[in-house]
XYZ file of C-alpha atoms in Angstrom:
562
model
C 0.000 0.000 0.000
C 1.397 3.386 -0.981
C 1.922 6.187 1.523
C -0.374 9.181 0.981
C 1.461 12.493 1.353
C -0.777 15.544 1.532
C 2.200 17.948 1.219
C 3.855 18.434 -2.189
C 7.648 17.993 -2.114
C 10.328 19.345 -4.451
C 7.811 20.004 -7.138
C 7.344 16.233 -7.953
C 4.009 14.511 -8.036
C 2.986 12.379 -5.105
C 1.700 8.839 -5.605
C -2.003 8.660 -6.209
C -4.286 6.687 -3.925
C -5.671 3.392 -5.196
C -8.374 3.591 -7.802
C -11.777 4.046 -6.321
C -14.500 1.556 -6.929
C -17.598 2.642 -8.793
C -18.981 4.114 -5.578
C -16.835 5.986 -3.044
C -16.553 4.387 0.394
C -17.990 7.595 1.839
C -21.252 6.858 0.115
C -21.157 3.033 0.510
C -24.407 1.955 2.025
C -24.175 0.496 5.493
C -20.409 1.045 5.909
C -20.041 4.628 7.039
C -16.652 5.183 8.608
C -15.774 7.611 11.325
C -16.712 10.492 9.059
C -19.198 8.599 7.005
C -22.177 9.989 5.188
C -24.321 12.195 7.437
C -27.477 11.195 5.654
C -27.096 7.621 6.976
C -27.039 8.789 10.589
C -30.522 8.841 12.016
C -32.026 11.932 13.671
C -30.029 14.485 11.689
C -31.577 17.574 10.120
C -30.710 18.726 6.614
C -28.463 21.564 7.928
C -26.585 19.156 10.172
C -26.120 16.733 7.316
C -24.655 19.442 5.083
C -22.299 20.581 7.848
C -21.034 17.057 8.385
C -20.543 16.650 4.675
C -18.488 19.846 4.381
C -16.416 18.966 7.448
C -15.610 15.516 6.119
C -14.393 16.956 2.807
C -12.152 19.523 4.478
C -10.623 17.105 6.934
C -9.887 14.509 4.247
C -8.489 17.161 1.893
C -6.590 19.554 4.232
C -4.167 20.574 1.476
C -6.824 22.910 0.099
C -5.966 25.347 2.943
C -2.478 25.823 1.532
C -3.893 26.939 -1.800
C -6.496 29.301 -0.292
C -4.225 32.433 -0.397
C -3.271 31.681 -3.999
C -6.885 31.211 -4.946
C -7.826 34.481 -3.217
C -5.072 36.471 -4.945
C -5.931 34.999 -8.322
C -9.551 35.903 -7.840
C -8.696 39.484 -6.926
C -6.457 39.869 -9.978
C -9.197 38.553 -12.220
C -11.687 40.945 -10.606
C -9.409 43.969 -10.898
C -8.674 43.159 -14.487
C -12.356 43.367 -15.203
C -12.607 46.937 -13.795
C -11.599 49.888 -15.972
C -8.933 52.068 -14.318
C -10.328 55.072 -16.165
C -13.189 55.171 -13.671
C -12.114 57.281 -10.663
C -14.485 57.495 -7.705
C -15.634 61.049 -6.943
C -14.706 62.093 -3.408
C -16.594 65.138 -2.178
C -14.959 67.109 0.615
C -15.560 70.407 2.369
C -13.082 73.212 1.585
C -10.425 73.922 4.177
C -11.591 76.098 7.103
C -11.418 79.786 6.307
C -10.848 79.334 2.578
C -14.406 80.419 1.747
C -16.235 83.445 3.162
C -19.417 81.815 4.497
C -20.837 84.525 6.747
C -23.661 85.555 4.349
C -24.945 81.949 4.235
C -24.732 81.697 8.023
C -26.639 84.960 8.377
C -29.474 83.681 6.179
C -29.665 80.501 8.231
C -29.624 82.168 11.658
C -31.762 85.184 10.824
C -35.231 83.660 11.517
C -34.268 82.450 15.007
C -32.304 85.639 15.672
C -35.287 87.833 14.807
C -37.667 85.759 16.925
C -35.362 85.817 19.982
C -36.848 88.174 22.552
C -34.424 87.422 25.398
C -32.082 90.370 24.766
C -33.929 93.183 26.495
C -31.747 95.320 28.739
C -28.442 93.799 27.627
C -26.752 97.177 27.351
C -27.561 97.944 30.997
C -26.093 94.705 32.318
C -23.087 94.262 30.073
C -20.433 95.170 32.659
C -20.537 93.078 35.852
C -16.877 92.470 36.680
C -15.126 94.251 39.546
C -11.422 94.431 40.335
C -10.519 93.023 43.739
C -13.388 94.805 45.459
C -12.178 98.218 44.394
C -11.527 100.625 41.585
C -8.771 102.747 40.127
C -8.639 106.520 40.025
C -6.399 108.898 38.073
C -3.408 110.050 40.086
C -1.190 111.834 37.579
C 0.302 114.720 39.534
C 1.794 117.927 38.199
C 4.946 119.518 39.540
C 4.599 122.711 41.535
C 8.150 124.029 41.499
C 10.053 125.908 38.810
C 12.333 124.445 36.138
C 16.131 124.828 35.916
C 17.793 126.384 32.879
C 17.229 124.397 29.722
C 19.888 122.181 28.191
C 18.701 123.006 24.671
C 15.807 122.489 22.229
C 14.388 119.243 20.856
C 12.509 119.277 17.559
C 10.654 116.086 16.584
C 8.705 115.114 13.484
C 5.720 112.860 14.162
C 4.536 110.516 11.437
C 1.503 108.330 10.908
C -2.158 108.903 11.672
C -3.871 110.607 14.580
C -2.879 108.213 17.355
C 0.572 107.354 16.062
C 1.235 111.088 16.147
C -0.160 111.120 19.672
C 2.414 108.503 20.675
C 5.166 110.726 19.294
C 3.931 113.756 21.191
C 3.757 111.995 24.562
C 7.140 110.320 24.094
C 8.680 113.657 23.098
C 7.353 115.224 26.297
C 8.897 112.400 28.340
C 12.291 112.667 26.606
C 12.396 116.468 26.883
C 11.533 116.341 30.574
C 14.112 113.643 31.258
C 16.873 115.616 29.482
C 15.743 118.949 30.958
C 15.262 120.209 27.409
C 12.744 122.545 25.835
C 10.316 120.823 23.487
C 9.323 122.545 20.272
C 5.690 121.888 19.279
C 5.980 118.685 17.186
C 5.678 118.885 13.437
C 3.360 116.423 11.633
C 4.452 114.602 8.485
C 2.115 114.546 5.516
C 1.357 110.833 4.975
C 0.481 109.265 1.608
C -2.304 107.186 3.188
C -3.970 109.706 5.517
C -3.130 112.705 3.315
C -3.825 115.227 6.041
C -1.814 118.494 6.132
C -3.141 119.440 9.600
C -0.765 121.024 12.084
C -0.661 120.528 15.850
C -2.892 123.535 16.499
C -5.560 122.244 14.092
C -6.061 119.034 16.101
C -5.078 119.900 19.682
C -5.554 122.859 21.992
C -1.998 124.151 21.816
C -2.295 126.782 24.539
C -3.811 124.267 26.957
C -1.037 121.804 26.146
C 1.686 124.355 26.933
C 0.077 125.559 30.167
C -0.622 122.034 31.451
C 3.064 121.135 31.184
C 4.605 124.448 32.246
C 5.941 123.149 35.588
C 7.263 119.878 34.118
C 8.456 120.556 30.570
C 9.006 123.806 28.694
C 7.133 123.831 25.386
C 7.579 126.572 22.756
C 6.325 127.290 19.235
C 9.693 127.925 17.657
C 13.424 127.866 18.299
C 14.924 131.307 19.077
C 16.391 133.098 16.060
C 19.829 133.552 17.628
C 20.230 129.759 17.693
C 18.794 129.144 14.222
C 21.137 131.735 12.711
C 23.977 129.266 13.273
C 22.126 126.912 10.903
C 21.134 129.596 8.328
C 17.612 129.407 9.779
C 17.167 126.091 7.988
C 15.987 123.139 10.083
C 17.445 120.640 7.601
C 20.909 121.851 8.641
C 20.291 120.838 12.240
C 21.820 117.491 13.203
C 19.192 114.752 12.893
C 19.377 111.741 15.201
C 18.317 108.473 13.571
C 17.176 106.625 16.683
C 16.239 102.954 16.675
C 12.686 102.006 17.544
C 11.979 101.244 21.207
C 15.271 102.701 22.422
C 15.628 102.864 26.237
C 15.616 106.236 27.942
C 19.267 105.670 28.935
C 20.215 105.946 25.248
C 18.937 109.515 25.214
C 21.018 110.319 28.269
C 24.178 108.698 26.909
C 23.991 109.553 23.201
C 21.558 112.438 22.702
C 22.263 114.658 25.708
C 25.984 115.299 24.922
C 25.091 116.461 21.405
C 22.229 118.562 22.757
C 24.568 120.328 25.200
C 27.001 120.977 22.376
C 24.613 122.109 19.623
C 21.801 123.506 21.815
C 19.284 122.118 19.327
C 18.762 118.655 17.847
C 16.238 117.121 15.478
C 14.751 113.625 15.708
C 12.956 112.394 12.592
C 11.031 110.188 12.404
C 10.029 109.906 16.053
C 7.173 107.377 16.202
C 7.829 104.579 18.728
C 11.374 105.705 19.469
C 11.075 105.232 23.239
C 10.632 101.869 24.961
C 7.606 101.241 27.164
C 9.815 99.926 29.952
C 10.883 103.205 31.567
C 11.449 104.541 35.093
C 8.515 106.087 37.020
C 9.620 109.683 36.368
C 9.432 109.117 32.609
C 6.119 107.260 32.849
C 4.601 110.101 34.878
C 5.395 112.567 32.091
C 3.837 110.262 29.528
C 0.683 109.976 31.640
C 0.520 113.719 32.146
C 0.870 114.416 28.440
C -1.601 111.815 27.214
C -4.391 112.014 29.761
C -4.198 115.601 30.950
C -2.347 117.902 28.564
C -3.566 116.664 25.175
C -7.033 118.049 24.578
C -8.620 118.370 21.164
C -8.938 121.808 19.650
C -12.086 123.754 20.404
C -13.850 123.128 17.027
C -13.249 119.363 17.242
C -14.178 119.145 20.922
C -17.360 121.166 20.434
C -18.668 119.070 17.563
C -17.616 115.820 19.250
C -19.459 116.671 22.455
C -22.501 117.743 20.408
C -22.622 114.334 18.731
C -22.269 112.601 22.110
C -25.282 114.552 23.371
C -27.291 113.604 20.290
C -26.466 109.928 20.696
C -27.532 110.022 24.335
C -30.732 111.812 23.438
C -31.657 109.286 20.756
C -30.895 106.351 23.044
C -32.971 107.749 25.912
C -35.004 104.520 26.047
C -31.777 102.747 27.030
C -30.910 105.290 29.680
C -28.857 107.321 27.218
C -26.449 104.426 26.705
C -25.133 103.570 23.267
C -22.477 101.318 21.732
C -19.620 102.559 19.574
C -17.977 100.331 16.962
C -14.628 100.967 15.311
C -15.082 99.278 11.938
C -11.949 98.849 9.831
C -13.340 97.850 6.455
C -11.958 100.573 4.247
C -10.562 99.602 0.849
C -6.917 100.018 1.901
C -7.436 97.873 5.019
C -9.137 95.079 3.069
C -6.398 95.240 0.427
C -3.587 95.149 2.965
C -5.095 92.152 4.779
C -5.096 90.050 1.543
C -8.353 88.439 2.671
C -11.013 87.340 0.172
C -14.701 88.072 0.666
C -17.679 87.604 -1.642
C -17.109 90.404 -4.160
C -15.941 88.155 -6.987
C -13.800 89.389 -9.877
C -14.591 93.039 -9.169
C -13.319 92.755 -5.608
C -10.159 91.026 -6.830
C -9.461 93.797 -9.345
C -10.134 96.515 -6.745
C -7.767 94.925 -4.229
C -4.940 94.464 -6.747
C -5.234 98.133 -7.775
C -5.359 99.322 -4.139
C -2.242 97.337 -3.194
C -0.311 98.750 -6.110
C -1.361 102.310 -5.251
C -0.488 102.027 -1.588
C 2.429 99.610 -1.418
C 4.065 99.464 -4.894
C 4.934 95.819 -5.471
C 5.125 94.755 -1.828
C 2.571 91.997 -2.396
C 3.939 90.798 -5.766
C 7.516 90.098 -4.767
C 8.907 86.822 -6.192
C 8.391 83.945 -3.802
C 5.706 85.637 -1.743
C 2.785 83.285 -1.126
C -0.525 84.669 0.152
C -2.965 82.240 1.775
C -6.270 84.036 2.482
C -7.757 81.005 4.255
C -4.870 80.803 6.713
C -5.064 84.557 7.276
C -8.734 84.298 8.216
C -8.279 81.297 10.520
C -5.458 83.175 12.287
C -7.902 86.011 13.057
C -6.165 88.564 10.817
C -9.037 89.375 8.471
C -11.016 92.590 9.130
C -14.513 91.794 10.331
C -17.153 92.718 7.779
C -20.188 94.838 8.745
C -22.295 91.666 8.503
C -20.014 89.772 10.896
C -20.025 92.657 13.381
C -23.822 92.649 13.311
C -24.041 88.891 13.865
C -21.564 89.096 16.729
C -23.411 91.908 18.510
C -26.834 90.294 18.105
C -25.356 87.089 19.510
C -23.970 89.068 22.457
C -27.493 90.105 23.390
C -27.910 93.532 21.804
C -31.269 93.669 20.069
C -32.319 95.701 17.055
C -33.346 98.702 19.155
C -29.756 99.313 20.341
C -28.187 102.570 19.181
C -24.765 102.144 17.625
C -22.268 104.820 16.685
C -20.082 103.652 13.809
C -16.563 105.082 13.669
C -14.896 104.348 10.359
C -13.499 105.703 7.154
C -15.156 105.075 3.811
C -16.440 101.486 3.893
C -15.439 99.395 0.895
C -18.445 98.771 -1.387
C -20.566 100.369 1.328
C -23.980 99.981 -0.297
C -23.664 96.207 -0.468
C -21.592 95.523 2.642
C -23.498 97.793 5.025
C -26.973 96.489 4.101
C -27.056 93.481 6.508
C -25.678 95.516 9.433
C -28.406 98.120 8.930
C -30.999 95.320 8.766
C -29.863 94.045 12.157
C -29.398 97.504 13.723
C -31.626 100.111 12.065
C -30.649 102.686 14.734
C -27.019 102.764 13.596
C -25.563 106.271 13.339
C -22.421 107.849 11.886
C -21.070 111.369 12.202
C -22.461 112.056 8.728
C -25.943 111.052 9.976
C -25.724 112.965 13.251
C -24.192 116.192 11.963
C -25.268 118.496 9.170
C -23.111 119.197 6.124
C -22.403 122.675 7.465
C -21.190 121.248 10.785
C -18.885 118.759 9.100
C -17.572 120.921 6.257
C -14.547 122.331 8.201
C -13.300 118.766 8.848
C -14.267 116.754 5.743
C -10.964 116.928 3.901
C -8.841 116.215 6.980
C -8.714 112.565 8.010
C -7.066 113.199 11.404
C -9.681 115.758 12.409
C -12.488 113.395 11.373
C -10.825 110.622 13.385
C -10.636 112.960 16.395
C -14.428 113.457 16.210
C -14.934 109.684 16.134
C -12.524 109.320 19.051
C -14.597 111.716 21.176
C -17.926 109.973 20.532
C -16.417 106.519 21.131
C -14.751 107.668 24.338
C -18.098 108.388 26.017
C -20.065 105.325 24.843
C -21.247 102.638 27.249
C -19.426 99.953 25.280
C -16.671 100.292 22.711
C -16.222 97.477 20.167
C -12.880 97.040 18.442
C -12.744 94.868 15.320
C -9.208 95.079 13.887
C -6.679 96.498 16.366
C -4.399 99.431 15.623
C -3.505 102.643 17.447
C -7.055 104.032 17.506
C -8.628 101.253 19.667
C -5.514 100.854 21.826
C -5.511 104.518 22.804
C -9.257 104.432 23.370
C -9.048 101.391 25.663
C -6.471 103.145 27.807
C -8.324 106.447 27.857
C -11.561 104.706 28.797
C -9.766 102.897 31.637
C -8.519 106.266 32.837
C -12.064 107.686 32.839
C -14.056 104.648 34.031
C -12.342 103.441 37.175
C -9.762 101.266 35.461
C -12.221 99.256 33.325
C -11.907 99.687 29.565
C -15.588 98.835 28.899
C -14.385 97.443 25.596
C -15.511 94.358 23.675
C -12.494 92.634 22.146
C -13.695 89.603 20.147
C -11.633 86.465 19.703
C -11.345 86.643 15.921
C -9.834 83.178 15.579
C -12.832 81.692 17.310
C -15.173 83.873 15.284
C -13.600 82.644 12.035
C -14.381 79.030 12.970
C -17.936 79.876 14.032
C -18.676 81.866 10.872
C -17.307 78.939 8.834
C -19.595 76.374 10.495
C -22.769 75.822 8.435
C -24.265 73.495 11.050
C -24.253 75.819 14.053
C -27.642 76.858 15.408
C -28.689 80.193 16.893
C -28.690 78.997 20.523
C -25.204 77.566 20.248
C -23.911 80.642 18.421
C -25.433 82.978 20.995
C -23.945 81.002 23.868
C -20.496 81.375 22.311
C -20.991 85.123 21.824
C -22.166 85.652 25.402
C -19.070 83.853 26.645
C -16.936 86.123 24.489
C -18.685 89.189 25.886
C -18.150 87.945 29.434
C -14.467 87.401 28.702
C -14.125 91.014 27.523
C -15.718 92.117 30.787
C -13.312 90.088 32.909
C -10.323 91.400 30.914
C -11.472 94.990 31.233
C -9.234 95.446 34.280
C -5.649 94.728 33.276
C -2.378 95.938 34.751
C 0.507 97.048 32.594
C 3.308 94.525 32.176
C 6.877 95.763 31.546
C 6.668 95.877 27.756
C 3.004 96.873 27.460
C 1.929 100.281 26.216
C 1.143 102.803 28.899
C -1.368 104.322 26.480
C -3.413 101.095 26.595
C -2.732 100.055 30.209
C -2.630 103.140 32.461
C -2.774 101.039 35.649
C -0.729 101.315 37.818
C 1.594 103.993 36.334
C -1.101 106.612 35.779
C -3.739 105.440 38.267
C -3.979 104.484 41.948
C -5.962 101.605 43.397
C -8.803 102.517 45.753
C -10.452 99.903 48.011
C -14.203 100.052 48.474
C -13.712 99.937 52.242
C -11.647 103.107 52.023
C -14.326 104.745 49.892
C -17.053 103.821 52.374
C -15.041 105.215 55.306
C -14.386 108.463 53.488
C -18.047 108.846 52.501
C -19.267 108.150 56.062
C -16.807 110.712 57.425
C -18.280 113.401 55.231
């Protein structure tokens, strides 16, 4: 009898089993072996019989398991060969976050629930709840009472930029002049290609008030005496100009500038924006505080019109206790162009932005190798909020359609289209052009800094100030409002990264969106009180350099004593 080998060896054939009779032993009647035919075993169901049959085949022919992988692979190859590779399955996916401006679609979705929400009454009266360690802050910028020693010479600075960048230069110049015991010449303002405003110091600020407020701390004059300028042929360009690095410490002025000042008796510093570090000794900080919060007052025409518009806003919002919101909206054409963000204006918007960038920045955005990713810019919170997005945010924060809003801005890009949804949400929105007559505005219309000063005044006295894009204007306002309102800025500073994700979410509902906005509003309230850190701006954080902390217990004792 031959041995039966179930494993192939060396590629040779194995001996075959003996020839089977006409009927296989597995099906021989009456002689079922150990794994004999299931149908001959009594009491078996059909399913059990089939299972026994399959099991008997597998156990007697175990070699089939070795060929199973080969059979599987062969089958797959045959199947794949029958499928055309030209057919590519279509995979639909959502664009990357931020790559598409979706706010208009979100507005249409949320608008019905937003309009039917009646839970926002009185939000403007309850917006600020946070207190700072059971107390408040009060201004404590003191003026000197004694006289000044003989001057070491004259300092002439040239301030550049817009309204509040110039303001930085003025206050820093006061601090440097006081520290060096020098006489400050009224700063000169550069004419800027963006703001295009030829205004002088006297046109924007009350010059006489400025001089008198500083008289015991820093000498301030209109011009350098003729006997000194004769040495320079009465030409300021002949005066030595210091090119000072940005954020230089005050010690640099003592070590490098003062010796030249003593020698020449007059020096020029141009440009002067941000040429003094924020980390300075208390004596220097006190002069900055004095200049910014006490000495700098807008000129009489600007102050008069600004206060008139404040009164009109309070009168119109009498139903809310005379409280109104101010919004600094940065959606001018140059701001949108500079941001490189894409909105929903199509080819026309693209052409407008390319032209604006070339006018303002001459090839800066078309340098070889420069890659602009609008989606990443938006997700990083760098895109200016649109009027529509500001409206959605404020309605989510609980301000209903009856709220009065003062809008501080330049000329809004594509205003007719972009402003429409904001006016739908807040029909009581006002601008200086709406509040003032043409005759009242005509002396200021062609002067961007003077118009900004009017906006600054109305925003300063609002119940809540909303900043949407950063910059010098909101930073100065936050600090000034802290100085006036017990240390609290009363400013809403939205988390624009979080907003970008929310505006990009087509599935968010009104309740969820509103909850997120209320949390953001609460966060702005809790961050209203902030102390200045070493490298922070004193113009944004006046505490503790310009203000003193007052405990409520001290206030109660003083009031009971009186």
